PDB file of N, CA, C and O in Angstrom:
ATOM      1  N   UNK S   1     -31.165  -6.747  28.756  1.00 69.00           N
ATOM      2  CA  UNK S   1     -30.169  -6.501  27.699  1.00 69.00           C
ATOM      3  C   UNK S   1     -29.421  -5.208  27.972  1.00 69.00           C
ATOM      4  O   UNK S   1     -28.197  -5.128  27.861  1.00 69.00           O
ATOM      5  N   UNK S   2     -30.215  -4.183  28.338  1.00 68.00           N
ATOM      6  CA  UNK S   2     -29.147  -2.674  28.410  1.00 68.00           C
ATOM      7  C   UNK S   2     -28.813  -2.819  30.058  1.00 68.00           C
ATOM      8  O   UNK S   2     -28.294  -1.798  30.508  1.00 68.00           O
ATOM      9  N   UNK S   3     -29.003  -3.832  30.975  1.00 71.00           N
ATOM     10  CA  UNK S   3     -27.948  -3.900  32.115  1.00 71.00           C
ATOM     11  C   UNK S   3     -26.680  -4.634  31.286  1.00 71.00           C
ATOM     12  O   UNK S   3     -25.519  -4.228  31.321  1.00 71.00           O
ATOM     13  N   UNK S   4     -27.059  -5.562  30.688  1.00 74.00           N
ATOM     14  CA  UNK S   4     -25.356  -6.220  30.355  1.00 74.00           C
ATOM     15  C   UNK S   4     -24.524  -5.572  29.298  1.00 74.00           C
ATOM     16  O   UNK S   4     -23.341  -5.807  29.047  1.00 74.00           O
ATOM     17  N   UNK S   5     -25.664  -4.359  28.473  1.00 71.00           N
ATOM     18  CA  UNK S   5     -24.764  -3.613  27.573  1.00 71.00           C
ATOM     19  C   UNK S   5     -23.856  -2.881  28.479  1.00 71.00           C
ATOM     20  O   UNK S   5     -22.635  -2.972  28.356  1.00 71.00           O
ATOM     21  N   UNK S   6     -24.457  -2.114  29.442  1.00 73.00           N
ATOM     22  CA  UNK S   6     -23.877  -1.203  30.921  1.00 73.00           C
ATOM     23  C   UNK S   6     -23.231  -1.767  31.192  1.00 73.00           C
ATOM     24  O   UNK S   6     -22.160  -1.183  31.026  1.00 73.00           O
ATOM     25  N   UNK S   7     -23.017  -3.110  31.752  1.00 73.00           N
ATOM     26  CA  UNK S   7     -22.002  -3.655  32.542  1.00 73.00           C
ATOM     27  C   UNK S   7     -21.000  -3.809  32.188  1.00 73.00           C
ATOM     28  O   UNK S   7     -19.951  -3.504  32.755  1.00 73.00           O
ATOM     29  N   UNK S   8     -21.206  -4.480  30.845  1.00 69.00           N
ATOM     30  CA  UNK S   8     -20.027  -4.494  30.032  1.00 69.00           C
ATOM     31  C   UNK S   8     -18.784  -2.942  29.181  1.00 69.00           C
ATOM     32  O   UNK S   8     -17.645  -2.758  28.753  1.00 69.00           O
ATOM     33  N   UNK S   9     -20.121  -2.223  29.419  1.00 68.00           N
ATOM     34  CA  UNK S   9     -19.202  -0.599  29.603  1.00 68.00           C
ATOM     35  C   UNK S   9     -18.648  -0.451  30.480  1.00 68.00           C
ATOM     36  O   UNK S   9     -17.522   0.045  30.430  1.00 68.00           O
ATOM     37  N   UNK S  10     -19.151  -0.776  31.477  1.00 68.00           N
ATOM     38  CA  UNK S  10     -18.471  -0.230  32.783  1.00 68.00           C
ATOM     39  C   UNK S  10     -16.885  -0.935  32.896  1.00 68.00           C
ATOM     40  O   UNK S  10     -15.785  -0.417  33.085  1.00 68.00           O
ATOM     41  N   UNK S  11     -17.239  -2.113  32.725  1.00 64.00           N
ATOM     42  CA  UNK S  11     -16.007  -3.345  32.893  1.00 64.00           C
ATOM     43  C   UNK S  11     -14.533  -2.827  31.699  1.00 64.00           C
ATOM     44  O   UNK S  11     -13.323  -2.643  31.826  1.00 64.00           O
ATOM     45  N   UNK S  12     -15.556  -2.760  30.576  1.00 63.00           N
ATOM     46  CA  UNK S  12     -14.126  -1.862  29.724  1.00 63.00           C
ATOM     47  C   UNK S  12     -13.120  -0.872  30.039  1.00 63.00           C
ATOM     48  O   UNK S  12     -11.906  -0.799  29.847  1.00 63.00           O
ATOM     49  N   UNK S  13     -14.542   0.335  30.923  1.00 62.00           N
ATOM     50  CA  UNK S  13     -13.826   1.571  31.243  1.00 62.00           C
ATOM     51  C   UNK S  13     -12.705   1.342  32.359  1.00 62.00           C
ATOM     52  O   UNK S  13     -11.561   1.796  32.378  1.00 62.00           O
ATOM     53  N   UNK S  14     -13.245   0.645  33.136  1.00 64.00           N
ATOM     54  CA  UNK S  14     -11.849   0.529  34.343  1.00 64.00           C
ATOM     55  C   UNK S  14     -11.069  -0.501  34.136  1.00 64.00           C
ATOM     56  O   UNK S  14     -10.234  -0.500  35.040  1.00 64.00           O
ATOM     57  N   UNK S  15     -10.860  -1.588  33.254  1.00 66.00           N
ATOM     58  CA  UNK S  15      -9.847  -2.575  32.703  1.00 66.00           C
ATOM     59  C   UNK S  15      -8.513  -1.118  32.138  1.00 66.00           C
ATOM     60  O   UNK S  15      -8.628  -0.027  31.578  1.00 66.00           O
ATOM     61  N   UNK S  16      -7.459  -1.859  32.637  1.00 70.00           N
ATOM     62  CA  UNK S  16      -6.285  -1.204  32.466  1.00 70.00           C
ATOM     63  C   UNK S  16      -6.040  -1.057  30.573  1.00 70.00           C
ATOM     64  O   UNK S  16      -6.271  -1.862  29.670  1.00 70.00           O
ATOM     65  N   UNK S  17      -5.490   0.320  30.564  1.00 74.00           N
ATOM     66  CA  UNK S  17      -5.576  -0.067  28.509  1.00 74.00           C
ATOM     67  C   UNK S  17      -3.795  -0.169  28.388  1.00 74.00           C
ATOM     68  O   UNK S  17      -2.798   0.508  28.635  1.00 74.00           O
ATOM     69  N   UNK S  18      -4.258  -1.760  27.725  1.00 81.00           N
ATOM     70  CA  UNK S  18      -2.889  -2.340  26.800  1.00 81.00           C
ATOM     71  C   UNK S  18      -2.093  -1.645  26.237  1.00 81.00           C
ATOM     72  O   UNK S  18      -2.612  -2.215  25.277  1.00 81.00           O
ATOM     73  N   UNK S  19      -1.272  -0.916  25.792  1.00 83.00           N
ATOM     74  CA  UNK S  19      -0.847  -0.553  24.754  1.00 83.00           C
ATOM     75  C   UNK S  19      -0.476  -1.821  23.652  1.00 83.00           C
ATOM     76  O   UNK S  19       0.118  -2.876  23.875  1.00 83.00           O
ATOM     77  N   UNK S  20      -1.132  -1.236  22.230  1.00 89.00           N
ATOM     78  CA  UNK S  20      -1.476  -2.227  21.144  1.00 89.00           C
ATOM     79  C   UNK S  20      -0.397  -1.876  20.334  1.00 89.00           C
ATOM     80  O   UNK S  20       0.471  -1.237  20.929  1.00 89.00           O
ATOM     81  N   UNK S  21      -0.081  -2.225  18.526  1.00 87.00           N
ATOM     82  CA  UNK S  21       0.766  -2.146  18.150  1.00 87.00           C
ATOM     83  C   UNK S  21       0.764  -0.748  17.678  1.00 87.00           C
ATOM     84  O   UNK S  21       1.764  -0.032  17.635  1.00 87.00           O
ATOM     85  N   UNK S  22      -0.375  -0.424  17.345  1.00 87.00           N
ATOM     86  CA  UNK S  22      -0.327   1.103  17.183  1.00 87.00           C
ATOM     87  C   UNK S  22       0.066   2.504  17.994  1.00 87.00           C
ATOM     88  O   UNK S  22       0.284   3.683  17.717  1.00 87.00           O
ATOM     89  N   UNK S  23       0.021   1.655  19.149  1.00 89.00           N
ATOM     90  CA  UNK S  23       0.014   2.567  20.540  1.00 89.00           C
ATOM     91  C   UNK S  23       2.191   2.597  20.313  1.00 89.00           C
ATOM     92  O   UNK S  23       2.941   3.573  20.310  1.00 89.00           O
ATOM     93  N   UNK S  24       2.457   1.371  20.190  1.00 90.00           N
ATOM     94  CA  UNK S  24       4.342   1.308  20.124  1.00 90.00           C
ATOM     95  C   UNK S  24       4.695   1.671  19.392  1.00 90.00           C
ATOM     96  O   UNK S  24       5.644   2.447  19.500  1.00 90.00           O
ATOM     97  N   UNK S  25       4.116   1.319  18.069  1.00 92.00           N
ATOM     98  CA  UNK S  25       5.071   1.450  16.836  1.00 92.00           C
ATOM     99  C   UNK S  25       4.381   2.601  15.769  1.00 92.00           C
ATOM    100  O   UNK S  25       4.912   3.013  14.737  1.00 92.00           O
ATOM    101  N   UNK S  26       3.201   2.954  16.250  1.00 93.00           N
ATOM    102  CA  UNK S  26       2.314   3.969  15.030  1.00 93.00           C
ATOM    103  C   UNK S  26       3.167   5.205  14.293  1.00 93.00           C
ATOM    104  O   UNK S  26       3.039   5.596  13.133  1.00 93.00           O
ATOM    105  N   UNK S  27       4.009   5.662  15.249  1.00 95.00           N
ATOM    106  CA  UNK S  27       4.951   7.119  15.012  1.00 95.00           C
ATOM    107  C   UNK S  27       6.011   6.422  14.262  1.00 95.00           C
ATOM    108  O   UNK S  27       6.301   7.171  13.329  1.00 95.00           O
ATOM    109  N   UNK S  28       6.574   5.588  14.224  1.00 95.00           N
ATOM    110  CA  UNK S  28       7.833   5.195  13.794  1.00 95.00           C
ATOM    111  C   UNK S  28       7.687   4.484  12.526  1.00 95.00           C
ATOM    112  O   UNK S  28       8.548   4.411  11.649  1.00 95.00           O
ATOM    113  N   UNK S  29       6.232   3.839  12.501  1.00 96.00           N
ATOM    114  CA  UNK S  29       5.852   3.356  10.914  1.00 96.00           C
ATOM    115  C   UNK S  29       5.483   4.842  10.425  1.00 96.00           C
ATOM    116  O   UNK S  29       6.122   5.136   9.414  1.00 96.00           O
ATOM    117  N   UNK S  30       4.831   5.609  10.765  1.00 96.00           N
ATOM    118  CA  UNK S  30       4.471   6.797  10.596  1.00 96.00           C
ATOM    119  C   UNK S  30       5.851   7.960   9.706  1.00 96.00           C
ATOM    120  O   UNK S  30       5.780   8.756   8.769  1.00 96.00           O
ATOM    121  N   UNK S  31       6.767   7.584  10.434  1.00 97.00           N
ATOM    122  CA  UNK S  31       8.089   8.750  10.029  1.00 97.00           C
ATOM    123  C   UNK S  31       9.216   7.781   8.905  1.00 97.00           C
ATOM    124  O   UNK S  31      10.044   8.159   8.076  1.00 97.00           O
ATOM    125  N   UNK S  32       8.853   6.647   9.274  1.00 97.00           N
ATOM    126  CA  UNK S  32       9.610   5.361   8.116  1.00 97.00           C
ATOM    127  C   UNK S  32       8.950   5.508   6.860  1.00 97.00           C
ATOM    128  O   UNK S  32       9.677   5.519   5.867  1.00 97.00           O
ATOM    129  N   UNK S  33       7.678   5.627   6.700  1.00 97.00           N
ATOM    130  CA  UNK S  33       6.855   5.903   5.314  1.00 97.00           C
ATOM    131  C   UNK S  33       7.061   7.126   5.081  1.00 97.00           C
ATOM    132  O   UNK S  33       7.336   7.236   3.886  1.00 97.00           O
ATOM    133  N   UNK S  34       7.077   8.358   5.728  1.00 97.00           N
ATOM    134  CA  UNK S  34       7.697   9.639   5.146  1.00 97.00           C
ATOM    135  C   UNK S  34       8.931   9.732   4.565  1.00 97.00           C
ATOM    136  O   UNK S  34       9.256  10.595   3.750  1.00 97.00           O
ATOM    137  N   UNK S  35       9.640   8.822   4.992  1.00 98.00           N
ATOM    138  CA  UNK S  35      11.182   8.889   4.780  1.00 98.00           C
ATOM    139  C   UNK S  35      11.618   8.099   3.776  1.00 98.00           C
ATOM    140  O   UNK S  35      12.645   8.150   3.099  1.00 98.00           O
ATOM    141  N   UNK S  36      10.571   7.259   3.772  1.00 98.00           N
ATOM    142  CA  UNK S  36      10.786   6.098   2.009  1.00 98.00           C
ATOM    143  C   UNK S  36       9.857   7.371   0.797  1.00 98.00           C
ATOM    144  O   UNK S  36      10.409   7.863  -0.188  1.00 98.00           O
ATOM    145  N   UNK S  37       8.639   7.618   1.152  1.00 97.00           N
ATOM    146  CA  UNK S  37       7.705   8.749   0.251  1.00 97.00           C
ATOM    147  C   UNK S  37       9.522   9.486  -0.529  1.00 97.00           C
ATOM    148  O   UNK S  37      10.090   9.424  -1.619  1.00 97.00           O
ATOM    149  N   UNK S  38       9.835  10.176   0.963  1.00 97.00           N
ATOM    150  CA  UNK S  38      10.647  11.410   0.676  1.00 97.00           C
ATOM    151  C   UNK S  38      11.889  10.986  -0.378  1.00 97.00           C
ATOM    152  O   UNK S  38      12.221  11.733  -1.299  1.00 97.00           O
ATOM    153  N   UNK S  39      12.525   9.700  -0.123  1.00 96.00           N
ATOM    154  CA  UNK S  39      13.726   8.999  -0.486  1.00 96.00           C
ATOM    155  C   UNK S  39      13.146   9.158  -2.005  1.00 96.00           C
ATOM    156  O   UNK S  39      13.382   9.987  -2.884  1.00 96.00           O
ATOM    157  N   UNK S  40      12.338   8.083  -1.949  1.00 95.00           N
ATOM    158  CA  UNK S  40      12.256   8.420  -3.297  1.00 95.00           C
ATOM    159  C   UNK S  40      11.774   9.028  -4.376  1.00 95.00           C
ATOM    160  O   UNK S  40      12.287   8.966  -5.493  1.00 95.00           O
ATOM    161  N   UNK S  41      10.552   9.771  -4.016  1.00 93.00           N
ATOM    162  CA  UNK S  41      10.387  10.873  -5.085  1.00 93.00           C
ATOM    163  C   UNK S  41      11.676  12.020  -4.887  1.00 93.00           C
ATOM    164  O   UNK S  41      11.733  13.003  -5.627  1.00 93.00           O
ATOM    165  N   UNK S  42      12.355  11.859  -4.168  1.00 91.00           N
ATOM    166  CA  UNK S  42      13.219  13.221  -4.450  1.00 91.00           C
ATOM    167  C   UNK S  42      14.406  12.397  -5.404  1.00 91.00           C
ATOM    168  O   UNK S  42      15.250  13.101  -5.959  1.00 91.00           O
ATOM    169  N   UNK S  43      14.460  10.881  -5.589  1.00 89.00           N
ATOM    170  CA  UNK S  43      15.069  10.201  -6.714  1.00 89.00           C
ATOM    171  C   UNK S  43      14.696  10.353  -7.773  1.00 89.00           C
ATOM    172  O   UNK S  43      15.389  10.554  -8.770  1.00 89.00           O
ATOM    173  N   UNK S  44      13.246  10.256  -7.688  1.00 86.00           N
ATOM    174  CA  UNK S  44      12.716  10.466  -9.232  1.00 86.00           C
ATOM    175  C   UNK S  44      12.792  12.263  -9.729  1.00 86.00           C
ATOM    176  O   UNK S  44      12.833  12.816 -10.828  1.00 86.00           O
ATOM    177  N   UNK S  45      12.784  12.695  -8.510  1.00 82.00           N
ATOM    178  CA  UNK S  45      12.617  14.126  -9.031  1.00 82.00           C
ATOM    179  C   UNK S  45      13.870  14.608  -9.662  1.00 82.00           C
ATOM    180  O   UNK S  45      13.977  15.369 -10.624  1.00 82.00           O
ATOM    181  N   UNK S  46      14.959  13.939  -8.840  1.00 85.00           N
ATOM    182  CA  UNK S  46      16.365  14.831  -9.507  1.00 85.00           C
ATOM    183  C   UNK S  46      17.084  13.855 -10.328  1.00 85.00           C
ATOM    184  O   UNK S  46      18.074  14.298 -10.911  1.00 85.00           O
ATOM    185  N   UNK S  47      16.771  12.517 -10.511  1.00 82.00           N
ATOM    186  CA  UNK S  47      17.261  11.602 -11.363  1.00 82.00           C
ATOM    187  C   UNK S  47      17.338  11.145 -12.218  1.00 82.00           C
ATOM    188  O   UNK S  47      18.365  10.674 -12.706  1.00 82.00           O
ATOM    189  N   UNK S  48      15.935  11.147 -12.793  1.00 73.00           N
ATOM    190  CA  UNK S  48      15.017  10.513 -13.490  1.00 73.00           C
ATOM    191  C   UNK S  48      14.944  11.606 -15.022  1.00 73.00           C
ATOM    192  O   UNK S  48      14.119  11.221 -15.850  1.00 73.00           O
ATOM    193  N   UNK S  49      15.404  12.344 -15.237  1.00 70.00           N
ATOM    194  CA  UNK S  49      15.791  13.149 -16.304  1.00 70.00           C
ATOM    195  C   UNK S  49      14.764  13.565 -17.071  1.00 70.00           C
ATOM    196  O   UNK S  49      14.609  13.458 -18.287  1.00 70.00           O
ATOM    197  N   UNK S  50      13.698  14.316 -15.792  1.00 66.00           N
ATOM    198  CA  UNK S  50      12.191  14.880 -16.432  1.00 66.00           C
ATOM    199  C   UNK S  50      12.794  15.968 -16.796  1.00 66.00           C
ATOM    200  O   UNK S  50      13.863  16.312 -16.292  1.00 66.00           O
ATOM    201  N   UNK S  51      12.022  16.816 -17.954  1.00 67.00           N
ATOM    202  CA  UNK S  51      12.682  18.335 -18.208  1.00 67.00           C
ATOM    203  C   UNK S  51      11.454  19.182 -17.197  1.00 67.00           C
ATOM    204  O   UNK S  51      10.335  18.672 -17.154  1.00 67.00           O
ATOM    205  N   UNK S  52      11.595  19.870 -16.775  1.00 66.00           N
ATOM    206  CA  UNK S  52      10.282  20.298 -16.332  1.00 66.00           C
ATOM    207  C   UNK S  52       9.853  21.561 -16.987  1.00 66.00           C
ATOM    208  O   UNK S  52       8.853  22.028 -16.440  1.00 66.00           O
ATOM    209  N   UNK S  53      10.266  22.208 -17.916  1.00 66.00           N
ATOM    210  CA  UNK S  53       9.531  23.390 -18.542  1.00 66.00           C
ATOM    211  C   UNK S  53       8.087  22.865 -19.052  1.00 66.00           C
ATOM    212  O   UNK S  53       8.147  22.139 -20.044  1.00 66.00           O
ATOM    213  N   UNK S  54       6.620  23.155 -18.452  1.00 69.00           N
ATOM    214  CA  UNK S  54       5.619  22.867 -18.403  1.00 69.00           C
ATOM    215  C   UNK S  54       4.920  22.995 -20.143  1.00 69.00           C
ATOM    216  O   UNK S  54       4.143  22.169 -20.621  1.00 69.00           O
ATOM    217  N   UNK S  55       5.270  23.830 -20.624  1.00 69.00           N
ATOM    218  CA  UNK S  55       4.902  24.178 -21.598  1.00 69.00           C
ATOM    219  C   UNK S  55       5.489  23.255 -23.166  1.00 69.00           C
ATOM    220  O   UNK S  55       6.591  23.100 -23.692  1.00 69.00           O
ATOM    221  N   UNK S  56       4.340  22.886 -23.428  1.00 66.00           N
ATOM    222  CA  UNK S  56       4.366  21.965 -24.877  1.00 66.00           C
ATOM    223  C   UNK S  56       4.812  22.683 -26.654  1.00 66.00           C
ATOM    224  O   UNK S  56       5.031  22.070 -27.699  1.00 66.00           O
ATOM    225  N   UNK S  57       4.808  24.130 -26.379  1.00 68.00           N
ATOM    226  CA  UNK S  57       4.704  24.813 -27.222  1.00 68.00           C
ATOM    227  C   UNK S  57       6.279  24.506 -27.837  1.00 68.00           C
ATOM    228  O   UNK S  57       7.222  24.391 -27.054  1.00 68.00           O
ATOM    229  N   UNK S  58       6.431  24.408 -29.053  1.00 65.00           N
ATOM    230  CA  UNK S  58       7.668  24.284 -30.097  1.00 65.00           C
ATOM    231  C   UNK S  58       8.467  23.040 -29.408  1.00 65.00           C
ATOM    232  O   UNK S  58       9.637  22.888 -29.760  1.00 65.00           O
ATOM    233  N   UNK S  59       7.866  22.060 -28.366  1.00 66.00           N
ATOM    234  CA  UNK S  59       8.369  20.821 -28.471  1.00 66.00           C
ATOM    235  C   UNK S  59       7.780  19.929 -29.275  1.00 66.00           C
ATOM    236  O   UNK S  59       8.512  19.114 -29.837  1.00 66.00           O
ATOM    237  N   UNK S  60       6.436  19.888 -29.492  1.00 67.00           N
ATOM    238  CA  UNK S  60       5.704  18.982 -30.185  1.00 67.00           C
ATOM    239  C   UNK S  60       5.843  18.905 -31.455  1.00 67.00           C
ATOM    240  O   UNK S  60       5.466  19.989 -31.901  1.00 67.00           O
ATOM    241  N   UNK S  61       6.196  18.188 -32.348  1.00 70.00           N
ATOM    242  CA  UNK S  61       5.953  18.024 -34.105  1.00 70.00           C
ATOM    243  C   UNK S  61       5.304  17.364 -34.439  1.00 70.00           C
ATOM    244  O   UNK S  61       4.992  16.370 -33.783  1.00 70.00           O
ATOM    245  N   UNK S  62       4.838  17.634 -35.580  1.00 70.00           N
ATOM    246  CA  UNK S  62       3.536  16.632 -35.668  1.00 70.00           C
ATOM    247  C   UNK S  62       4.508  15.537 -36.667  1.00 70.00           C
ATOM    248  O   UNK S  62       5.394  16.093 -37.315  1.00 70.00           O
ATOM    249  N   UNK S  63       4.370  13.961 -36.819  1.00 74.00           N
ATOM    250  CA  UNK S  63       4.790  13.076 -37.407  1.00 74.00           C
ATOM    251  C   UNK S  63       4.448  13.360 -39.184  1.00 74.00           C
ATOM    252  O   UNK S  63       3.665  14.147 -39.717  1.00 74.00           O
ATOM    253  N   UNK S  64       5.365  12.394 -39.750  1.00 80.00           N
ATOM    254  CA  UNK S  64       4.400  13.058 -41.195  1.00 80.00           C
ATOM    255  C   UNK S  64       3.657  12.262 -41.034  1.00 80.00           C
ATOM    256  O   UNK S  64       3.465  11.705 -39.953  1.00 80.00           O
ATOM    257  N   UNK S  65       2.921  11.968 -42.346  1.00 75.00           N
ATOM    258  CA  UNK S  65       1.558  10.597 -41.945  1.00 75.00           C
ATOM    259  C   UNK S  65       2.458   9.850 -42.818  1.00 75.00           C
ATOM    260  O   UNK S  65       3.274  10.216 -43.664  1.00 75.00           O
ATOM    261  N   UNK S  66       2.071   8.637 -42.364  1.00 73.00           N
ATOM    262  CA  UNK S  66       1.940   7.534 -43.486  1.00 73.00           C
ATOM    263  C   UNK S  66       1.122   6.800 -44.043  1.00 73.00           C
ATOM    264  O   UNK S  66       0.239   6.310 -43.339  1.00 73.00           O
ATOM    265  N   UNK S  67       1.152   6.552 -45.219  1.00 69.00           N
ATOM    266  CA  UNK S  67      -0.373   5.988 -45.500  1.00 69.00           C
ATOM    267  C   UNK S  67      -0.474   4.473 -45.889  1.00 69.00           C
ATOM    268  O   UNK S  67      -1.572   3.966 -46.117  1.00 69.00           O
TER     269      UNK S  67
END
């Protein structure tokens, strides 16, 4: 059994390596998803009509109740 595990290492190591889809395209899916991320949160960030002053203080009212 551990000659044909060996052999079969050996046979891997000197078989020529393929380039796979990750090997062609990994960087370019890679910088396409940064560039959609980027597209659109910087839509939502400047579009989307958040106020950003963090602070809750003298925005909040309380409702009256109803009963």
């Amino acid at each position: 059994l551990a000659r044909g595990i060996q052999h079969t290492a050996v046979r891997r190591a000197h078989r020529k390596h393929e380039p796979d889809f990750h090997d062609k395209y990994g960087n370019l899916v890679l910088l396409g998803g940064a560039a959609v991320f980027t597209a659109v949160w910087g839509y939502v960030f400047t579009q989307a009509g958040i106020e950003w002053g963090l602070s809750p203080v003298g925005r909040i009212t309380p409702k009256e109740w109803r009963e």
